[in-house]
Coordinates of C-alpha atoms in Angstrom, one line a residue:
M1 CA -15.5 28.6 12.5
K2 CA -14.6 29.7 8.9
I3 CA -15.2 27.4 5.8
P4 CA -13.1 27.6 3.0
L5 CA -13.9 27.4 -1.0
L6 CA -13.3 24.2 -0.7
A7 CA -16.9 23.2 0.4
T8 CA -18.2 24.3 -2.4
F9 CA -16.1 21.1 -4.4
S10 CA -17.8 18.4 -5.5
V11 CA -18.5 15.9 -2.0
L12 CA -16.2 13.3 -2.5
S13 CA -15.9 10.1 -0.2
A14 CA -14.9 6.3 -0.5
S15 CA -17.7 4.4 -1.3
S16 CA -16.7 1.9 -4.5
A17 CA -18.4 2.5 -7.8
L18 CA -18.6 -1.3 -9.6
Y19 CA -18.9 -2.5 -13.0
A20 CA -16.9 0.9 -14.1
S21 CA -14.5 0.0 -18.0
P22 CA -11.0 0.4 -16.9
L23 CA -9.4 4.0 -18.3
L24 CA -7.1 0.9 -20.4
S25 CA -6.3 -2.5 -21.1
V26 CA -3.0 -3.8 -20.2
G27 CA -2.4 -6.2 -22.8
D28 CA -4.7 -9.3 -22.9
H29 CA -5.2 -9.8 -18.8
A30 CA -5.0 -7.0 -16.7
D31 CA -7.0 -3.3 -16.7
L32 CA -6.6 0.2 -15.5
Y33 CA -8.5 2.2 -13.8
A34 CA -8.1 5.5 -12.5
Q35 CA -10.3 6.5 -9.6
V36 CA -11.3 10.1 -7.2
S37 CA -12.7 10.2 -4.0
G38 CA -13.2 12.4 -1.2
S39 CA -15.0 13.2 1.9
V40 CA -16.7 16.4 4.1
A41 CA -17.0 15.4 7.7
Y42 CA -17.7 18.2 10.8
T43 CA -16.8 16.4 14.1
D44 CA -16.8 17.9 17.4
N45 CA -14.4 16.5 18.7
L46 CA -11.1 16.0 16.7
T47 CA -8.6 15.0 18.8
L48 CA -10.8 12.7 20.7
D49 CA -10.0 14.9 24.2
E50 CA -11.4 14.6 27.4
N51 CA -11.7 17.9 28.1
N52 CA -10.0 20.4 25.1
T53 CA -12.2 19.4 22.5
L54 CA -11.9 20.9 18.8
D55 CA -15.1 20.8 16.5
D56 CA -13.3 21.1 12.9
V57 CA -14.8 20.9 9.2
R58 CA -12.1 17.8 7.2
F59 CA -11.6 17.6 4.2
I60 CA -10.2 14.8 1.9
V61 CA -9.7 14.4 -1.6
T62 CA -7.7 11.4 -3.2
P63 CA -6.7 10.8 -6.8
G64 CA -5.3 7.0 -7.4
A65 CA -5.6 4.2 -10.3
V66 CA -6.1 0.6 -9.8
L67 CA -4.5 -2.1 -11.1
E68 CA -7.0 -5.7 -11.9
V69 CA -5.0 -8.8 -13.4
G70 CA -6.5 -11.7 -13.9
R71 CA -9.2 -10.9 -16.8
G72 CA -9.2 -14.1 -18.9
L73 CA -7.9 -16.4 -16.5
T74 CA -9.0 -18.8 -14.5
N75 CA -5.9 -19.9 -12.1
L76 CA -4.5 -16.2 -11.2
N77 CA -6.2 -12.9 -10.1
G78 CA -4.7 -9.7 -8.5
S79 CA -4.9 -6.0 -7.7
L80 CA -2.9 -3.0 -7.5
S81 CA -4.3 -0.3 -5.7
V82 CA -2.2 3.4 -5.1
N83 CA -3.8 6.5 -4.1
Y84 CA -2.7 10.0 -2.8
G85 CA -4.5 11.6 0.0
F86 CA -5.0 15.3 0.5
V87 CA -6.1 15.7 4.0
R88 CA -7.1 19.8 4.6
Y89 CA -9.4 21.0 8.1
A90 CA -11.0 24.1 8.0
D91 CA -10.0 25.8 11.4
N92 CA -7.1 23.6 11.9
T93 CA -4.2 23.8 9.0
V94 CA -1.8 22.8 11.6
F95 CA -3.3 19.0 11.2
D96 CA -3.1 19.2 6.8
T97 CA -1.4 16.7 5.2
E98 CA -0.9 14.1 2.7
L99 CA -1.5 9.8 2.9
W100 CA -0.4 7.4 0.9
N101 CA -2.4 4.5 0.5
V102 CA -0.6 1.6 -2.1
V103 CA -2.5 -2.5 -1.1
G104 CA -1.7 -5.4 -3.7
N105 CA -3.0 -9.1 -3.8
L106 CA -2.5 -11.5 -6.1
D107 CA -3.7 -14.9 -6.0
F108 CA -3.2 -18.1 -7.8
N109 CA -4.8 -21.2 -7.3
G110 CA -3.3 -25.4 -8.9
P111 CA -4.7 -28.2 -8.5
R112 CA -4.1 -29.1 -5.4
Y113 CA -3.1 -25.7 -3.7
T114 CA -4.5 -22.0 -3.3
A115 CA -2.0 -19.4 -3.2
G116 CA -1.2 -16.1 -2.3
V117 CA 0.8 -12.9 -1.5
N118 CA -0.3 -9.8 -0.7
G119 CA 1.4 -6.1 0.7
G120 CA 1.0 -2.2 0.8
Y121 CA 1.5 0.5 3.3
V122 CA -0.7 3.1 4.2
E123 CA -1.1 6.1 6.1
K124 CA -3.5 7.0 9.1
Q125 CA -4.2 10.3 10.5
Q126 CA -7.3 9.0 12.8
N127 CA -6.4 9.1 17.1
E128 CA -7.9 5.9 19.2
S129 CA -8.3 5.1 22.8
D130 CA -5.6 2.8 23.0
V131 CA -2.9 5.8 20.6
N132 CA -1.1 8.1 22.8
A133 CA -2.5 11.3 22.0
D134 CA -2.1 14.9 23.7
K135 CA -4.4 17.6 21.8
T136 CA -3.1 16.6 18.4
L137 CA -3.6 14.2 16.0
I138 CA -1.1 11.0 15.2
L139 CA -0.1 10.1 11.6
Q140 CA 0.3 6.0 11.9
K141 CA 2.2 4.6 8.8
T142 CA 1.6 1.2 8.3
G143 CA 4.3 -1.1 6.2
F144 CA 2.9 -5.1 5.6
A145 CA 3.3 -8.3 3.2
G146 CA 2.1 -11.1 3.6
G147 CA 1.0 -14.8 1.8
N148 CA -0.2 -17.6 1.8
I149 CA -1.0 -21.9 1.3
R150 CA -3.5 -24.0 1.5
Y151 CA -2.6 -28.1 0.3
R152 CA -4.8 -30.4 0.2
I153 CA -2.9 -33.9 0.6
S154 CA -6.4 -36.1 0.9
E155 CA -9.8 -36.1 -0.4
K156 CA -11.1 -34.9 3.6
F157 CA -7.7 -33.4 4.7
S158 CA -5.7 -30.2 3.7
L159 CA -2.8 -28.3 5.3
G160 CA -3.0 -24.1 5.3
A161 CA 0.0 -21.7 6.6
K162 CA 0.1 -18.0 6.3
G163 CA 2.9 -15.5 7.3
R164 CA 2.6 -12.0 7.8
F165 CA 4.6 -9.5 9.2
D166 CA 3.9 -5.5 9.6
N167 CA 5.8 -2.4 10.9
I168 CA 3.8 0.2 12.5
T169 CA 5.7 3.6 13.5
Y170 CA 3.9 6.8 14.5
D171 CA 4.7 10.7 14.1
G172 CA 3.0 12.5 17.0
G173 CA 2.1 11.5 20.5
N174 CA 4.2 9.3 23.0
N175 CA 4.0 6.1 20.8
V176 CA 6.3 3.8 20.1
D177 CA 7.3 2.2 16.8
R178 CA 6.9 -1.7 16.7
D179 CA 7.1 -4.5 14.4
I180 CA 4.8 -8.0 14.5
Y181 CA 5.8 -11.2 12.7
S182 CA 2.5 -13.6 12.8
V183 CA 2.6 -17.2 11.5
P184 CA -0.7 -19.2 11.6
V185 CA -0.6 -22.8 10.6
D186 CA -3.8 -24.6 10.5
V187 CA -4.9 -28.8 9.4
Y188 CA -8.7 -29.1 8.0
Y189 CA -11.1 -31.6 7.4
E190 CA -13.6 -31.8 5.2
V191 CA -17.2 -31.9 6.9
T192 CA -19.3 -31.0 4.0
P193 CA -18.3 -29.6 0.5
L194 CA -18.8 -25.8 1.9
L195 CA -17.4 -26.3 5.1
D196 CA -14.2 -27.2 7.0
A197 CA -13.3 -27.7 10.6
T198 CA -9.9 -26.7 12.3
A199 CA -6.9 -27.2 14.4
G200 CA -4.4 -24.8 14.4
L201 CA -1.7 -22.5 15.8
R202 CA -0.7 -18.8 15.8
Y203 CA 3.1 -17.7 16.5
R204 CA 2.7 -14.1 17.1
Q205 CA 6.0 -12.1 18.0
T206 CA 5.8 -8.5 18.8
D207 CA 9.1 -6.7 19.3
V208 CA 8.9 -2.3 20.3
Q209 CA 11.2 -0.4 20.3
N210 CA 12.9 0.2 23.2
G211 CA 9.9 -1.3 25.7
Q212 CA 9.2 -4.7 25.7
D213 CA 8.5 -7.3 23.4
Y214 CA 5.6 -10.0 23.3
D215 CA 5.7 -13.3 22.4
D216 CA 1.8 -15.0 21.7
Y217 CA 0.8 -18.3 20.8
F218 CA -3.3 -19.2 20.3
Y219 CA -4.0 -23.3 20.0
N220 CA -7.6 -23.3 18.1
V221 CA -10.4 -24.9 16.8
G222 CA -12.9 -24.2 14.8
L223 CA -14.9 -23.7 11.7
T224 CA -14.5 -21.9 8.2
G225 CA -17.1 -22.2 5.6
E226 CA -21.3 -22.4 5.0
V227 CA -23.0 -23.9 7.4
T228 CA -26.8 -23.7 5.7
E229 CA -27.3 -21.9 2.8
K230 CA -27.8 -18.4 4.0
L231 CA -25.3 -18.3 7.2
T232 CA -21.5 -19.0 6.5
T233 CA -18.9 -18.3 8.7
T234 CA -14.8 -18.3 10.0
F235 CA -14.4 -18.9 13.7
K236 CA -11.6 -19.8 15.5
V237 CA -12.0 -20.1 19.7
G238 CA -9.2 -21.3 22.4
Y239 CA -6.6 -20.7 24.3
Q240 CA -3.4 -18.5 24.2
T241 CA -0.3 -17.3 25.8
R242 CA 1.7 -14.7 25.8
D243 CA 5.6 -14.8 27.3
L244 CA 7.3 -11.0 28.0
T245 CA 10.6 -11.3 26.8
G246 CA 11.9 -8.6 29.1
G247 CA 10.1 -9.3 31.9
G248 CA 6.8 -9.8 33.6
S249 CA 4.6 -11.5 34.8
N250 CA 3.1 -13.9 31.1
E251 CA -0.1 -14.0 31.0
G252 CA -2.8 -16.4 29.1
T253 CA -6.3 -15.8 28.1
I254 CA -9.2 -17.5 26.9
T255 CA -9.2 -16.3 23.1
L256 CA -11.3 -16.1 20.1
N257 CA -12.0 -14.9 16.5
S258 CA -15.1 -15.0 14.6
A259 CA -16.7 -13.5 11.7
T260 CA -20.3 -14.5 10.6
T261 CA -22.3 -13.8 8.3
Y262 CA -26.6 -14.0 7.9
D263 CA -28.3 -13.6 5.1
A264 CA -31.5 -12.6 6.7
T265 CA -33.8 -11.2 3.7
E266 CA -33.8 -11.3 -0.5
R267 CA -32.5 -8.2 -0.1
G268 CA -31.0 -8.0 4.4
S269 CA -27.2 -9.0 5.7
L270 CA -26.4 -9.6 9.0
R271 CA -22.2 -9.5 9.5
L272 CA -21.2 -10.1 13.3
F273 CA -17.8 -10.1 14.8
L274 CA -16.9 -11.7 17.8
N275 CA -12.9 -11.4 19.4
R276 CA -11.5 -11.5 21.9
D277 CA -7.0 -11.7 21.4
F278 CA -3.8 -9.9 23.6
V279 CA -3.0 -7.0 21.4
T280 CA -0.3 -4.1 22.0
G281 CA -1.6 -0.1 22.1
G282 CA 0.4 3.0 20.3
A283 CA 2.3 3.0 23.3
G284 CA 3.8 -0.1 24.2
S285 CA 1.2 -1.7 26.4
S286 CA -0.3 -5.3 26.5
I287 CA -3.6 -4.7 25.8
E288 CA -6.0 -8.0 26.8
R289 CA -9.1 -6.6 24.3
T290 CA -12.8 -8.0 24.6
G291 CA -14.7 -7.1 21.4
V292 CA -18.0 -7.0 19.4
R293 CA -19.0 -5.9 15.9
A294 CA -22.6 -6.3 14.4
S295 CA -23.8 -4.8 11.0
Y296 CA -27.1 -4.5 9.1
I297 CA -26.7 -3.6 5.2
Y298 CA -29.9 -3.7 3.3
I299 CA -30.4 -2.8 -1.0
I300 CA -33.7 -0.9 -0.8
S301 CA -32.9 -0.1 -4.5
P302 CA -30.6 -1.9 -7.5
R303 CA -29.2 1.6 -6.5
L304 CA -29.5 2.2 -2.9
T305 CA -28.1 0.5 -0.2
A306 CA -28.8 1.7 3.7
D307 CA -26.6 -0.1 6.8
V308 CA -26.0 0.4 10.8
T309 CA -22.5 -0.8 13.0
G310 CA -22.9 -0.9 16.6
S311 CA -20.1 -2.1 18.1
Y312 CA -18.6 -2.5 21.8
D313 CA -14.7 -3.1 22.7
F314 CA -14.0 -3.9 26.4
N315 CA -9.5 -3.1 27.0
D316 CA -7.7 -4.2 30.1
Y317 CA -4.4 -3.4 30.6
Q318 CA -2.6 -5.7 31.4
D319 CA 0.4 -3.5 32.9
S320 CA -1.9 -1.2 35.2
S321 CA -5.4 -0.4 36.3
R322 CA -6.8 0.9 33.3
E323 CA -9.5 -0.3 31.2
D324 CA -11.8 1.2 28.9
N325 CA -15.3 0.6 27.8
T326 CA -15.9 2.2 23.7
Y327 CA -18.9 2.2 22.1
L328 CA -19.8 2.7 18.5
A329 CA -22.1 3.5 16.2
R330 CA -23.1 4.2 12.8
V331 CA -25.5 4.6 10.0
G332 CA -25.4 5.3 6.9
A333 CA -26.9 5.4 3.3
S334 CA -24.8 4.8 -0.4
Y335 CA -26.1 5.3 -3.6
R336 CA -24.8 4.9 -7.3
F337 CA -26.0 7.3 -10.3
N338 CA -24.3 4.9 -12.7
S339 CA -21.2 2.8 -13.0
L340 CA -18.9 5.8 -13.0
W341 CA -20.5 7.8 -9.7
S342 CA -21.3 7.3 -6.5
V343 CA -21.9 9.0 -3.2
N344 CA -23.0 8.5 0.6
S345 CA -23.2 9.8 3.8
F346 CA -23.5 8.6 7.2
Y347 CA -23.3 9.8 10.8
T348 CA -21.2 8.2 13.9
F349 CA -21.1 8.1 17.6
R350 CA -18.2 7.3 19.7
D351 CA -17.4 7.5 23.1
N352 CA -14.6 6.1 25.4
D353 CA -15.3 5.6 28.8
S354 CA -12.4 5.7 30.9
N355 CA -10.9 4.8 34.7
F356 CA -7.5 6.5 33.5
D357 CA -7.1 10.3 33.6
G358 CA -7.6 12.9 30.9
A359 CA -8.4 8.8 27.9
S360 CA -12.5 9.6 28.2
Y361 CA -14.4 11.1 24.7
T362 CA -17.0 11.2 23.2
E363 CA -17.6 12.3 19.1
N364 CA -20.0 12.8 16.9
M365 CA -18.7 13.0 13.3
V366 CA -21.5 13.4 10.1
Q367 CA -20.0 12.8 6.7
V368 CA -20.6 12.4 3.4
G369 CA -19.5 12.3 -0.1
A370 CA -18.5 10.3 -3.6
N371 CA -17.0 8.6 -5.2
F372 CA -15.5 8.4 -9.2
R373 CA -14.1 5.3 -11.3
Y374 CA -13.0 5.4 -14.8

């Protein structure tokens, strides 16, 4: 394998350096930061192919800027991040590309309400088990916009509503574009000043180009907030139906969405994510996905942090007999030199065990890098 001169470049990655002074202060309440990040990674299965695996070295350099709004304000804060990544490969140069990543959010609050808006456009070059790819790399483009509001109607009760729109398109492979509209509505009851019980409904519409459309109704109850001094959670469980608007049998399943953090020690934190939901694959297939992911983050010193992550997903394709078992293991560390520079490295193992011909794969990837922000 040939390694271009870019390999002698300083190794870069996406690890945020905190507490940097701004490049420019804009007015009384905004700060502008410049940043450059990137990574050098080796993978033994670039396209996640079952038989004809390609190993390669990938280089990414991403300059960008971040505008942070809200300095000195108590009722408004937000940010706008604009990044443009240059992706290059040592051997498979046909996959060389550039990637946009533009994300913004604005949050504000009043005496009885909190609200926010967000939006962005993200390009990603990464194959997944549910995206159709044959000896190629898929470029996924996602544009999104959303908003939320929560209003306190009494001492104990609040009402909340959110809305989100996603437009997903693909370059490469036999995949279909789709639009996703999601509107969750919840009632909150204050159990303690730091913990709320919830009851709600989420409606989600998925419009698949030249394919089957889906309407999902998720009826749920849950908890959100601080359960104990060391345990916080956002948890929803209930029943969901998926209506097929173009014909076919409707579906239903127990649905769960949960994100929990446990501060095990002063230096160690455990994060646990549980999920069971309907998703739509790259080729437009309806998938019932059940997953668990756990991460443990340990602060070795004020500058050095280590983490380990493991996950498992079971994907049950509703319109066929295909079933996938997907495993991931990751171990990494990051080191912050000062307020400007940080570096990191990690190893990732992925395995997809499928009963569908050509869909199984394994991958080993090692990545190192750094981030500069000013």
